[in-house]
GROMACS .gro file of C-alpha atoms in nm:
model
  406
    1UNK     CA    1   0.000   0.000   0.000
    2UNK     CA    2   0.149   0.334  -0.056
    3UNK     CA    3   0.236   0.592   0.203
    4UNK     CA    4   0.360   0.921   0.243
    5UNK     CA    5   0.527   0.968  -0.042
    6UNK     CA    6   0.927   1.168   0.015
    7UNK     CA    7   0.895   1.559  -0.021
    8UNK     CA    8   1.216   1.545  -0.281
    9UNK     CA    9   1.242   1.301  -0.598
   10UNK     CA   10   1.556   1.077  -0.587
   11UNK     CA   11   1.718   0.771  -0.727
   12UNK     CA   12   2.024   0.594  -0.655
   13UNK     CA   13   2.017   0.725  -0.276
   14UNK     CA   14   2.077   0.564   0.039
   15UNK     CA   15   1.781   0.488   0.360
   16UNK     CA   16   1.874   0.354   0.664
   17UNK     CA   17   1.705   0.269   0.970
   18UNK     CA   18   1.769   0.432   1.246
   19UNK     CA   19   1.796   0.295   1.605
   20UNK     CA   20   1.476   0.485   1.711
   21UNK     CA   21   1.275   0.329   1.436
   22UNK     CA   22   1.304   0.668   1.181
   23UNK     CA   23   1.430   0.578   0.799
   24UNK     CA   24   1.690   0.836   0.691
   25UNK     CA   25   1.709   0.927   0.333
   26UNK     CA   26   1.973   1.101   0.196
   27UNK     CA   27   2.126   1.214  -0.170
   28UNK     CA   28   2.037   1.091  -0.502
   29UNK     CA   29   1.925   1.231  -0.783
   30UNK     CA   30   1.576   1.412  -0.862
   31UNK     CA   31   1.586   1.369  -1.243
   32UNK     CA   32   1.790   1.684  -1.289
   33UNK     CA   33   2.005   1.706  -1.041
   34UNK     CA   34   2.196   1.595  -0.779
   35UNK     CA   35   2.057   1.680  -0.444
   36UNK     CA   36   2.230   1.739  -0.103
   37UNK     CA   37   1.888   1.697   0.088
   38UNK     CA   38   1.796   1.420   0.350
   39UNK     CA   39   1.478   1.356   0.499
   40UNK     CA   40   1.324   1.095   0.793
   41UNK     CA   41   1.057   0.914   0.760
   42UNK     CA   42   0.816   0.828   1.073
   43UNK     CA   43   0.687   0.479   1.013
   44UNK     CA   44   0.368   0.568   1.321
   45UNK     CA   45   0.269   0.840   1.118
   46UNK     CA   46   0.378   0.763   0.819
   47UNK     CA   47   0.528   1.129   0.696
   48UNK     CA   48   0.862   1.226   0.533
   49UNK     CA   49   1.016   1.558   0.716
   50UNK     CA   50   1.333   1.742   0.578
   51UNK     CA   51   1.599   1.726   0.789
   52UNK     CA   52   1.929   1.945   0.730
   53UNK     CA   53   2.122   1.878   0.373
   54UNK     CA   54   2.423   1.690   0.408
   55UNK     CA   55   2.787   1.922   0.302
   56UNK     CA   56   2.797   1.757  -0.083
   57UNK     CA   57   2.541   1.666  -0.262
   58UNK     CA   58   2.605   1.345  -0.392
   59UNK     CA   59   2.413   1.008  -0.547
   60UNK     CA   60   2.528   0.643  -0.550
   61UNK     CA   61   2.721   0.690  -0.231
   62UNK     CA   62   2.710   0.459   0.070
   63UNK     CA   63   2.509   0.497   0.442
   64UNK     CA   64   2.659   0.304   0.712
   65UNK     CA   65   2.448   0.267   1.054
   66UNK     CA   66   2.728   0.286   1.336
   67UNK     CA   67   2.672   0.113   1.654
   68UNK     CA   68   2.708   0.488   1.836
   69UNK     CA   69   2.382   0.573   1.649
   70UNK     CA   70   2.547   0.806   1.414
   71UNK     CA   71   2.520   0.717   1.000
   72UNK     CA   72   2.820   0.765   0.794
   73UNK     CA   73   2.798   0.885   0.449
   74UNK     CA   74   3.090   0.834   0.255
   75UNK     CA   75   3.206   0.894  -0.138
   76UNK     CA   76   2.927   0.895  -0.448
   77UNK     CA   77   2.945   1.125  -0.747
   78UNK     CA   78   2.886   1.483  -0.732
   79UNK     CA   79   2.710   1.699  -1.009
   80UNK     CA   80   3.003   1.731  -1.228
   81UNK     CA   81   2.992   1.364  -1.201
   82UNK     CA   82   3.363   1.288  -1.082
   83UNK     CA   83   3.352   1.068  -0.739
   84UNK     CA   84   3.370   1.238  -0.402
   85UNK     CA   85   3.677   1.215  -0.148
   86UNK     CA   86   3.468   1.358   0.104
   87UNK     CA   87   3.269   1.182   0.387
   88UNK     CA   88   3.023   1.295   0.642
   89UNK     CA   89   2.804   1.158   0.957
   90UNK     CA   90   2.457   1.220   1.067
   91UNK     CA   91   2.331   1.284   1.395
   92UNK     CA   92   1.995   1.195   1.435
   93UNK     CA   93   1.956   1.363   1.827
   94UNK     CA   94   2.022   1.681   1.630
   95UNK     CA   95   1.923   1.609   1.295
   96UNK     CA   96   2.215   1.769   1.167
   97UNK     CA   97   2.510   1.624   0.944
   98UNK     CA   98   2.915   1.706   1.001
   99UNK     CA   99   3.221   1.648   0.814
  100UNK     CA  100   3.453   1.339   0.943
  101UNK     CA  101   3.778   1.213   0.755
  102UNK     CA  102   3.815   1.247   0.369
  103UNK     CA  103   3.884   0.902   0.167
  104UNK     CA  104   4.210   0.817   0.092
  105UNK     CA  105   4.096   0.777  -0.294
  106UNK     CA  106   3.776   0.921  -0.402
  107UNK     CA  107   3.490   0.655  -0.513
  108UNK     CA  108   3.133   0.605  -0.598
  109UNK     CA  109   2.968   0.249  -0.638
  110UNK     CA  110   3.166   0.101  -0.387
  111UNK     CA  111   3.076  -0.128  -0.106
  112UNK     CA  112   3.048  -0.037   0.265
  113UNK     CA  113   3.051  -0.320   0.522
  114UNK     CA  114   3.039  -0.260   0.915
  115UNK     CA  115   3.288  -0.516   1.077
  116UNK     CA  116   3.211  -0.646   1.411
  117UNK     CA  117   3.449  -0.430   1.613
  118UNK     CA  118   3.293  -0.114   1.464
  119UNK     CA  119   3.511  -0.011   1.179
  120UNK     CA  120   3.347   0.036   0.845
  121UNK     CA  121   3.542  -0.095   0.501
  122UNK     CA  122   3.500   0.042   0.241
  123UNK     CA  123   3.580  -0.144  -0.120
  124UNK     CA  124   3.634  -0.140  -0.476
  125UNK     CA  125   3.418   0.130  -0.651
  126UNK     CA  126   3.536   0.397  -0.945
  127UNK     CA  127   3.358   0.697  -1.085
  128UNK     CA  128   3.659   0.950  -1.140
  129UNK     CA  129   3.727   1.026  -1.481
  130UNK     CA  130   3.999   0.768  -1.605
  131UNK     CA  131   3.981   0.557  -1.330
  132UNK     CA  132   3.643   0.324  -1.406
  133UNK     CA  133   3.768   0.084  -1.150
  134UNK     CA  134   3.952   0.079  -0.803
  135UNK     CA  135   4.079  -0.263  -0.601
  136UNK     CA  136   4.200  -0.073  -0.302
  137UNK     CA  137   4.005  -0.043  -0.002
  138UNK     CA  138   4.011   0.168   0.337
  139UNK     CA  139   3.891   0.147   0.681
  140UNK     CA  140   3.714   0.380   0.925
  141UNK     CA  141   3.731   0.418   1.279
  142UNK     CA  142   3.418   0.589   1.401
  143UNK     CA  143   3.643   0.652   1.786
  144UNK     CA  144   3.878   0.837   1.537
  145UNK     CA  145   3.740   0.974   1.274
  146UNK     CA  146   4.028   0.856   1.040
  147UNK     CA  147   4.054   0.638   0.739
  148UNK     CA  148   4.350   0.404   0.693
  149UNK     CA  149   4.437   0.196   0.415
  150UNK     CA  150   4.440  -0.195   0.438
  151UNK     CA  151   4.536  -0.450   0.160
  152UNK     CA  152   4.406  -0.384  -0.158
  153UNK     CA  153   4.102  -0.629  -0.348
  154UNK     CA  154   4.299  -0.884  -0.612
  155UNK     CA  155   4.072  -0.755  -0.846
  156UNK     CA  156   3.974  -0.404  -0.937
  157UNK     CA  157   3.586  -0.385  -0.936
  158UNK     CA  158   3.270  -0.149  -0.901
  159UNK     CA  159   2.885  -0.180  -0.829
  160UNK     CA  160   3.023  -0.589  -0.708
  161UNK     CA  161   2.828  -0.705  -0.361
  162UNK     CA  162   2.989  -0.709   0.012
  163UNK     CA  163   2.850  -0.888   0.295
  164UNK     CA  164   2.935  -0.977   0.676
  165UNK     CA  165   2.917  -1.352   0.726
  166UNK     CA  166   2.877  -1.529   1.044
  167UNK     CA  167   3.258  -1.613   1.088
  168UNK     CA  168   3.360  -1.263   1.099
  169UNK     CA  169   3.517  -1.258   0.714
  170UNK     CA  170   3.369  -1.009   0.447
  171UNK     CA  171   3.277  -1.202   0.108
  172UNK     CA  172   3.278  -0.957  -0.199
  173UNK     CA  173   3.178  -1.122  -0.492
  174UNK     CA  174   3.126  -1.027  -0.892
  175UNK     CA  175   3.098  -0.641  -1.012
  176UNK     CA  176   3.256  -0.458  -1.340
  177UNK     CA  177   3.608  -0.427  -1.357
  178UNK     CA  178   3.890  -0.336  -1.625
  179UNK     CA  179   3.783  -0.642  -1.811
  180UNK     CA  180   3.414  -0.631  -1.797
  181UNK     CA  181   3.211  -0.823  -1.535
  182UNK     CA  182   3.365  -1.075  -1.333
  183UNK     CA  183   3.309  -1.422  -1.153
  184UNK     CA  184   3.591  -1.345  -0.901
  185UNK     CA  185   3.549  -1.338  -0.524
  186UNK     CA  186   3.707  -1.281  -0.233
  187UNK     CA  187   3.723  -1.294   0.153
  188UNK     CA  188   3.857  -1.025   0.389
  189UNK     CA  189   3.988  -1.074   0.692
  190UNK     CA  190   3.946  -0.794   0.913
  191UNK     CA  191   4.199  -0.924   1.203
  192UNK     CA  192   4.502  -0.963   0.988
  193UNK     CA  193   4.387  -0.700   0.710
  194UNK     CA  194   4.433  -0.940   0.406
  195UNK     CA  195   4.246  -1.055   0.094
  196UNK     CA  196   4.193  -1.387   0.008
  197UNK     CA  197   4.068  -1.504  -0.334
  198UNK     CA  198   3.781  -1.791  -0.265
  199UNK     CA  199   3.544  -1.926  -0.499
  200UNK     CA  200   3.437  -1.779  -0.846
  201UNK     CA  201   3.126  -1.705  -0.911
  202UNK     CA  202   2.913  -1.984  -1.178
  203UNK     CA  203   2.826  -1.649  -1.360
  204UNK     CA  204   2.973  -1.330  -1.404
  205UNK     CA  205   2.744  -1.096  -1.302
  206UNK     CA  206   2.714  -0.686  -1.157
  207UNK     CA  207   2.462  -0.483  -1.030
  208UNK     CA  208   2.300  -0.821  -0.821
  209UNK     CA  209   2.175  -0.843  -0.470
  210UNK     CA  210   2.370  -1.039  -0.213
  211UNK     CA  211   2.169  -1.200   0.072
  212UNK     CA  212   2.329  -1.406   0.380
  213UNK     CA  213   2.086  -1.640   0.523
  214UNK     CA  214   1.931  -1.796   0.813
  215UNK     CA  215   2.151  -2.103   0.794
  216UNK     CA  216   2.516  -1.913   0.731
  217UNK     CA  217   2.506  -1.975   0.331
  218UNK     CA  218   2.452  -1.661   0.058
  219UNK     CA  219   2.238  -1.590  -0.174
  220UNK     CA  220   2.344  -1.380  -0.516
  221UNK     CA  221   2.071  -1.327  -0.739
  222UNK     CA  222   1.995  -1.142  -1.068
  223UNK     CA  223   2.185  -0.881  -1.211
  224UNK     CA  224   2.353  -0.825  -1.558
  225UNK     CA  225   2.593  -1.031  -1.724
  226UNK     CA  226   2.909  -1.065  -1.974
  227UNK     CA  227   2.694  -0.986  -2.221
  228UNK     CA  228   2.504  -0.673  -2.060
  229UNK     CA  229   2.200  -0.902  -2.050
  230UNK     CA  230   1.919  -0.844  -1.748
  231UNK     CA  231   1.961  -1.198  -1.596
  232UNK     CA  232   1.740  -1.434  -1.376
  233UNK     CA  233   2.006  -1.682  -1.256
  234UNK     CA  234   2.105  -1.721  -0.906
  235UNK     CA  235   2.366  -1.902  -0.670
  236UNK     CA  236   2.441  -2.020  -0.365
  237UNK     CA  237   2.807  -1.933  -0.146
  238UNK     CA  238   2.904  -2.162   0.099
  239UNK     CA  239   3.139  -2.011   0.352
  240UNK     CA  240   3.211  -2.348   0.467
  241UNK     CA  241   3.369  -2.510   0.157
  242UNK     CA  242   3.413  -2.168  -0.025
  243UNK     CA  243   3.223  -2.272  -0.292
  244UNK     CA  244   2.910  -2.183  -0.537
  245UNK     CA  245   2.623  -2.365  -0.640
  246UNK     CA  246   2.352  -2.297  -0.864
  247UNK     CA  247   1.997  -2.249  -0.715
  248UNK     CA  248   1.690  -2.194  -0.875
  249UNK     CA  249   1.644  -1.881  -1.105
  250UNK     CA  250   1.411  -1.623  -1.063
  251UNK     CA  251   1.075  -1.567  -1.194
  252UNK     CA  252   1.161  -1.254  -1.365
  253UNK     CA  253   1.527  -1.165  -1.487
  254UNK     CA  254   1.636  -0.819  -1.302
  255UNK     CA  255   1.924  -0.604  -1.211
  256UNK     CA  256   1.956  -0.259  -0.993
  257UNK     CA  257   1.697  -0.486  -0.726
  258UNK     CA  258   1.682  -0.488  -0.362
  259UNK     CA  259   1.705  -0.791  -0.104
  260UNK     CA  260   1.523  -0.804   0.226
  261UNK     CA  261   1.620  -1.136   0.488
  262UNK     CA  262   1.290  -1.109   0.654
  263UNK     CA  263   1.224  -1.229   1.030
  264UNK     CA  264   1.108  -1.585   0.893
  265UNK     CA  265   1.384  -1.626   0.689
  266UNK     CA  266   1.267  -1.591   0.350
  267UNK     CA  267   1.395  -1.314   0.090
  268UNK     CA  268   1.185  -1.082  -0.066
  269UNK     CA  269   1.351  -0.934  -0.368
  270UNK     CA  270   1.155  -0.615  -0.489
  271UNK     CA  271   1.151  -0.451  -0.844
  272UNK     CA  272   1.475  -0.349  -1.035
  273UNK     CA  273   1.552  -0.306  -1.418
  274UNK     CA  274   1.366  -0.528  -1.702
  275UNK     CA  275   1.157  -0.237  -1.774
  276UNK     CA  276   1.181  -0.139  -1.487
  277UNK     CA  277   0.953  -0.414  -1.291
  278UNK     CA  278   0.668  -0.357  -1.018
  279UNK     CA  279   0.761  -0.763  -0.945
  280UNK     CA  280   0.873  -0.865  -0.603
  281UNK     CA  281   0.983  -1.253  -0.547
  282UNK     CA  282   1.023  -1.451  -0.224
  283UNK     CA  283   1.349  -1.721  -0.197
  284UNK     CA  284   1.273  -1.991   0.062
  285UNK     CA  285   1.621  -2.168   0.132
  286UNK     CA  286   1.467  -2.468   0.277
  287UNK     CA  287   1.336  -2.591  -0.036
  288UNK     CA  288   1.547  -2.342  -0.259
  289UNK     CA  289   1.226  -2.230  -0.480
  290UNK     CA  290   1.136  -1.868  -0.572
  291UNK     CA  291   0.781  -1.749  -0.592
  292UNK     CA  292   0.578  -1.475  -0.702
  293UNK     CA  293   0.448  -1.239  -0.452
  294UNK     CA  294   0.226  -0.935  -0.444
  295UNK     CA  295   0.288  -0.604  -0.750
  296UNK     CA  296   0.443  -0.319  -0.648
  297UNK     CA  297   0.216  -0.002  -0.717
  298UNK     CA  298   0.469   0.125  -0.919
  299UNK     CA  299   0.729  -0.022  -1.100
  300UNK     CA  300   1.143   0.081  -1.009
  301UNK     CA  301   1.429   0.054  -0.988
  302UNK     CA  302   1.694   0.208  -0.846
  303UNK     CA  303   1.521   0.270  -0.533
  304UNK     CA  304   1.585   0.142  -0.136
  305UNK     CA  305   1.411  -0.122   0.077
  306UNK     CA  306   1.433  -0.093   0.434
  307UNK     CA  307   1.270  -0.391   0.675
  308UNK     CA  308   1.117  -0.142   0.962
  309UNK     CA  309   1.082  -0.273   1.305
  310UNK     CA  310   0.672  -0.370   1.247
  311UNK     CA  311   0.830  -0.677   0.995
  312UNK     CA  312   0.649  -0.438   0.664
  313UNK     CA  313   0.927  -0.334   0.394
  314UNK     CA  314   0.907  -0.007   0.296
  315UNK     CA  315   1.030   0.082  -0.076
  316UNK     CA  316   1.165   0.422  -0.131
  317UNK     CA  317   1.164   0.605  -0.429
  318UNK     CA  318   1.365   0.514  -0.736
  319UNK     CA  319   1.275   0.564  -1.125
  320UNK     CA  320   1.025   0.462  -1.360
  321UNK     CA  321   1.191   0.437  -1.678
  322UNK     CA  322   1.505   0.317  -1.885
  323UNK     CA  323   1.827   0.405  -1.672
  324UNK     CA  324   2.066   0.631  -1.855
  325UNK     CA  325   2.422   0.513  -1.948
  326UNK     CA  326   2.597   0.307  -1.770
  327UNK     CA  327   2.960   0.415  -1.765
  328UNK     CA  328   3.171   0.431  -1.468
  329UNK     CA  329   3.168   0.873  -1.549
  330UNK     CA  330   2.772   0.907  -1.607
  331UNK     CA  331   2.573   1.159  -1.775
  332UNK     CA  332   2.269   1.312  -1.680
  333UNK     CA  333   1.991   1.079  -1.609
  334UNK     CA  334   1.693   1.056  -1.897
  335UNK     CA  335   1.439   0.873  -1.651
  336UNK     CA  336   1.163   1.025  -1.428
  337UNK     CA  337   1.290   0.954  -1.079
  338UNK     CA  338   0.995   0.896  -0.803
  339UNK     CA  339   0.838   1.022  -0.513
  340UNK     CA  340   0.627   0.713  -0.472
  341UNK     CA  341   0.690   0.494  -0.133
  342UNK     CA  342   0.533   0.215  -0.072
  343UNK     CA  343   0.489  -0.035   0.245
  344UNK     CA  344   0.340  -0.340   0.277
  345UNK     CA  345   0.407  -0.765   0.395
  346UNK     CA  346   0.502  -1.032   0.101
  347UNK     CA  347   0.314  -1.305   0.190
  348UNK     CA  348   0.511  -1.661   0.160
  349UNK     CA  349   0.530  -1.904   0.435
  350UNK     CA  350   0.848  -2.088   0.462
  351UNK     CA  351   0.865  -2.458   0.394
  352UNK     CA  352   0.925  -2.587   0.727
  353UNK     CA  353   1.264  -2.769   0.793
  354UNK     CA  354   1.242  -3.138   0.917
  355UNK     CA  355   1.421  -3.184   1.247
  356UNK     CA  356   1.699  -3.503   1.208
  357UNK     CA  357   1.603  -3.817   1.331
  358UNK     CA  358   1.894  -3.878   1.638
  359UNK     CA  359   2.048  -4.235   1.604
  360UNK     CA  360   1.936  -4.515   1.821
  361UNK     CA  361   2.147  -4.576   2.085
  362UNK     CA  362   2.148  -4.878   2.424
  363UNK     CA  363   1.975  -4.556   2.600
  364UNK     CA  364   1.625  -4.386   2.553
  365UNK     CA  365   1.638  -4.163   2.246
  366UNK     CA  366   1.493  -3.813   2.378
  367UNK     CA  367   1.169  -3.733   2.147
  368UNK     CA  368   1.357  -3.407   1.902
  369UNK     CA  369   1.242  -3.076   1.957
  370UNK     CA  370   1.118  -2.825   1.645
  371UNK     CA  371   1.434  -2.680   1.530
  372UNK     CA  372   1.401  -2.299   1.613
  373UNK     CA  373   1.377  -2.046   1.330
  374UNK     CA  374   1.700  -1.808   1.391
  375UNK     CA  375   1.626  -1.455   1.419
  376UNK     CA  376   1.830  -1.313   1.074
  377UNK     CA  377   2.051  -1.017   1.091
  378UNK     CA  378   1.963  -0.729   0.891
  379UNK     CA  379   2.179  -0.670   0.593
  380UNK     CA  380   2.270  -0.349   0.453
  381UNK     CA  381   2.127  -0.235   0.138
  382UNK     CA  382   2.339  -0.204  -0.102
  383UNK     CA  383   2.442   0.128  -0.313
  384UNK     CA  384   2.260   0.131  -0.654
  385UNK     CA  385   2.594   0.208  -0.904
  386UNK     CA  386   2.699   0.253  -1.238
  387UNK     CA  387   2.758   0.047  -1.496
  388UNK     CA  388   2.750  -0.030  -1.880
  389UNK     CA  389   2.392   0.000  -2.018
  390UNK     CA  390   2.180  -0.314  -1.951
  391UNK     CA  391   1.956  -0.466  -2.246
  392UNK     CA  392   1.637  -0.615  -2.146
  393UNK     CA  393   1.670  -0.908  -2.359
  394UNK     CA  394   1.443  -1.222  -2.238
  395UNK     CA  395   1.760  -1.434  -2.086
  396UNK     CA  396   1.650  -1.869  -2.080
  397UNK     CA  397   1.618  -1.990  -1.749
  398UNK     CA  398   1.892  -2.244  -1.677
  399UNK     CA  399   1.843  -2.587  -1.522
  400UNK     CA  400   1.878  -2.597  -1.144
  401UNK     CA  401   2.127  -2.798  -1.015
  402UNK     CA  402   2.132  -2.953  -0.668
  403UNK     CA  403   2.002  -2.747  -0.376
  404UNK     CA  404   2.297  -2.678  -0.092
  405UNK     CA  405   2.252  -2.874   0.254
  406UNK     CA  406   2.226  -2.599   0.504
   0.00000   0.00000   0.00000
């Protein structure tokens, strides 16, 4: 169902949630321009208010929740289109944004991942004239205020995926590099600062969604490919063997999507480029199947999910029509970007997960309990970026292979 909709048109911006249950907004672009403005959305009312602007305006940046409260805004592309050095936190006791550290090397479409001791890296990412691509990657310290280089990616890459997983270890995986899109991966480690190569990819792909789940593995789904073709194929990581797998393919092929883990472990993927799409799609890992869920009321891409405490996803903004070129250095966007926001449940129940059998020993065997359903962490959305232009060619569905064991 729709609700208030934001008081300033943007795409390719940033929303977080905010410890008090407020969505922040911030950047993007209106269709025109590049904005500076922010805004906070009250999920009890339901009502967007403008907050103070932030020092650059910027779009296809990264927000960072820190565990002090404060959200850190770092990098994106400014007006004249060459990536930003500069970063910036918000303050939401005083509404008000201030300057912190600049970047060691100024990016857009780069990742931002908060480590468990606090620090935020940031990876990969490109935008400056000449420079489409960057492997190097810096850390914050939010005590500090200061960014410090650590070991740079072994491959150079922008608009790829970065997620936390449950061992502590950062898994980036695909994006668009000096060679085109890429199957590559790798693992950081944040206590020794190094790289590691794992697992590639089964396709190259950019521009996808990255999902961990319930039981430890991740999910990459959709995006574009070699070939610059929207695609519906997805795979499974596991951290365990540092592997991928295939998995079943979605419904309907996208790219520039979002992923939501939602409380019962399911993901809801919601819109994104093959037209755009007003399509949203649940993944149930316990059966690895994807299903159709409920339209959008408008169909976008571009835009920002955010899970909000009630367990209802609210979609913010984005555009409505073709995205403009794709090229690490954009130019101005040709697509009508969106005030719309939506909120609402997907509906999907997931297939529940039968509890092992214990082995029969000389003793009583104990009657097994329902396995609990663990309670997911959120994951942070990722940064729409840019990229080479997609074509919405129909893409064939390929054959699933073998579901991953938990």
């Amino acid at each position: 169902m729709a609700t208030g909709p934001v008081t300033t048109a943007r795409a390719y911006h940033t929303a977080t949630l905010l410890p008090d249950g407020r969505v922040l907004a911030s950047g993007g672009n209106d269709g025109v321009d590049v904005t500076a403005t922010a805004e906070l959305y009250d999920p009890t009312t339901g009502i967007w208010t403008p907050t103070s602007s932030m020092s650059d305006a910027r779009y296809r940046h990264s927000a960072t929740l820190l565990p002090n409260g404060l959200v850190l805004i770092v990098g994106g592309l400014a007006a004249s289109n060459d990536a930003l050095i500069s970063a910036e936190v918000f303050d939401p006791a005083t509404g008000t944004f201030s300057e912190t550290g600049e970047l060691h090397l100024a990016r857009a479409t780069h990742s931002a991942t908060l480590l468990p001791d606090g620090r935020v890296l940031i990876a990969g990412g490109g935008g400056t004239s000449g420079n489409g691509s960057l492997a190097s990657a810096e850390l914050y310290d939010p005590a500090t205020g200061i960014w410090t280089q650590t070991m740079s990616m072994s491959v150079a890459r922008f608009r790829h995926e970065a997620t936390l997983l449950p061992n502590g270890l950062v898994l980036v995986s695909g994006g668009n590099g000096p060679s085109g899109p890429t199957k590559s991966a790798e693992l950081y480690n944040p206590g020794t600062g190094v790289w590691t190569p794992t697992g590639g990819m089964m396709f190259a792909r950019f521009r996808h969604t990255q999902t961990v789940l319930a039981n430890g593995l991740v999910l990459a789904a959709g995006g574009l490919d070699a070939n610059l073709n929207v695609i519906n194929t997805s795979e499974i990581y596991d951290p365990a063997a540092g592997t991928w797998m295939q998995t079943a393919s979605l419904n309907v092929a996208r790219a520039q999507h979002t992923a939501t883990l939602l409380p019962n472990g399911l993901v809801a993927v919601v819109g994104g480029f093959h037209g755009p799409t007003p399509t949203t799609e649940l993944y149930d890992s316990s059966n690895a199947t994807w299903s159709l869920s409920g339209n959008l009321l408008e169909a976008r891409s571009a835009h920002q999910t955010v899970l909000l405490p009630s367990g209802d996803i609210l979609v913010v903004a984005g555009f409505n029509g073709a995205p403009p070129s794709q090229d690490p250095v954009p130019s101005r966007f040709d697509h009508d970007s969106l005030t719309d926001v939506e909120i609402g449940t997907l509906e999907g129940n997931p297939t529940p997960t039968p509890t092992p059998t214990a082995t029969p020993t000389p003793t009583p065997t104990p009657t097994p309990s329902p396995t609990p359903t663990p309670t997911p962490t959120p994951t942070p959305t990722p940064t729409p970026t840019p990229d080479p232009t997609p074509t919405p060619t129909p893409t064939p569905t390929p054959t699933p292979t073998a579901t991953p064991t938990p």
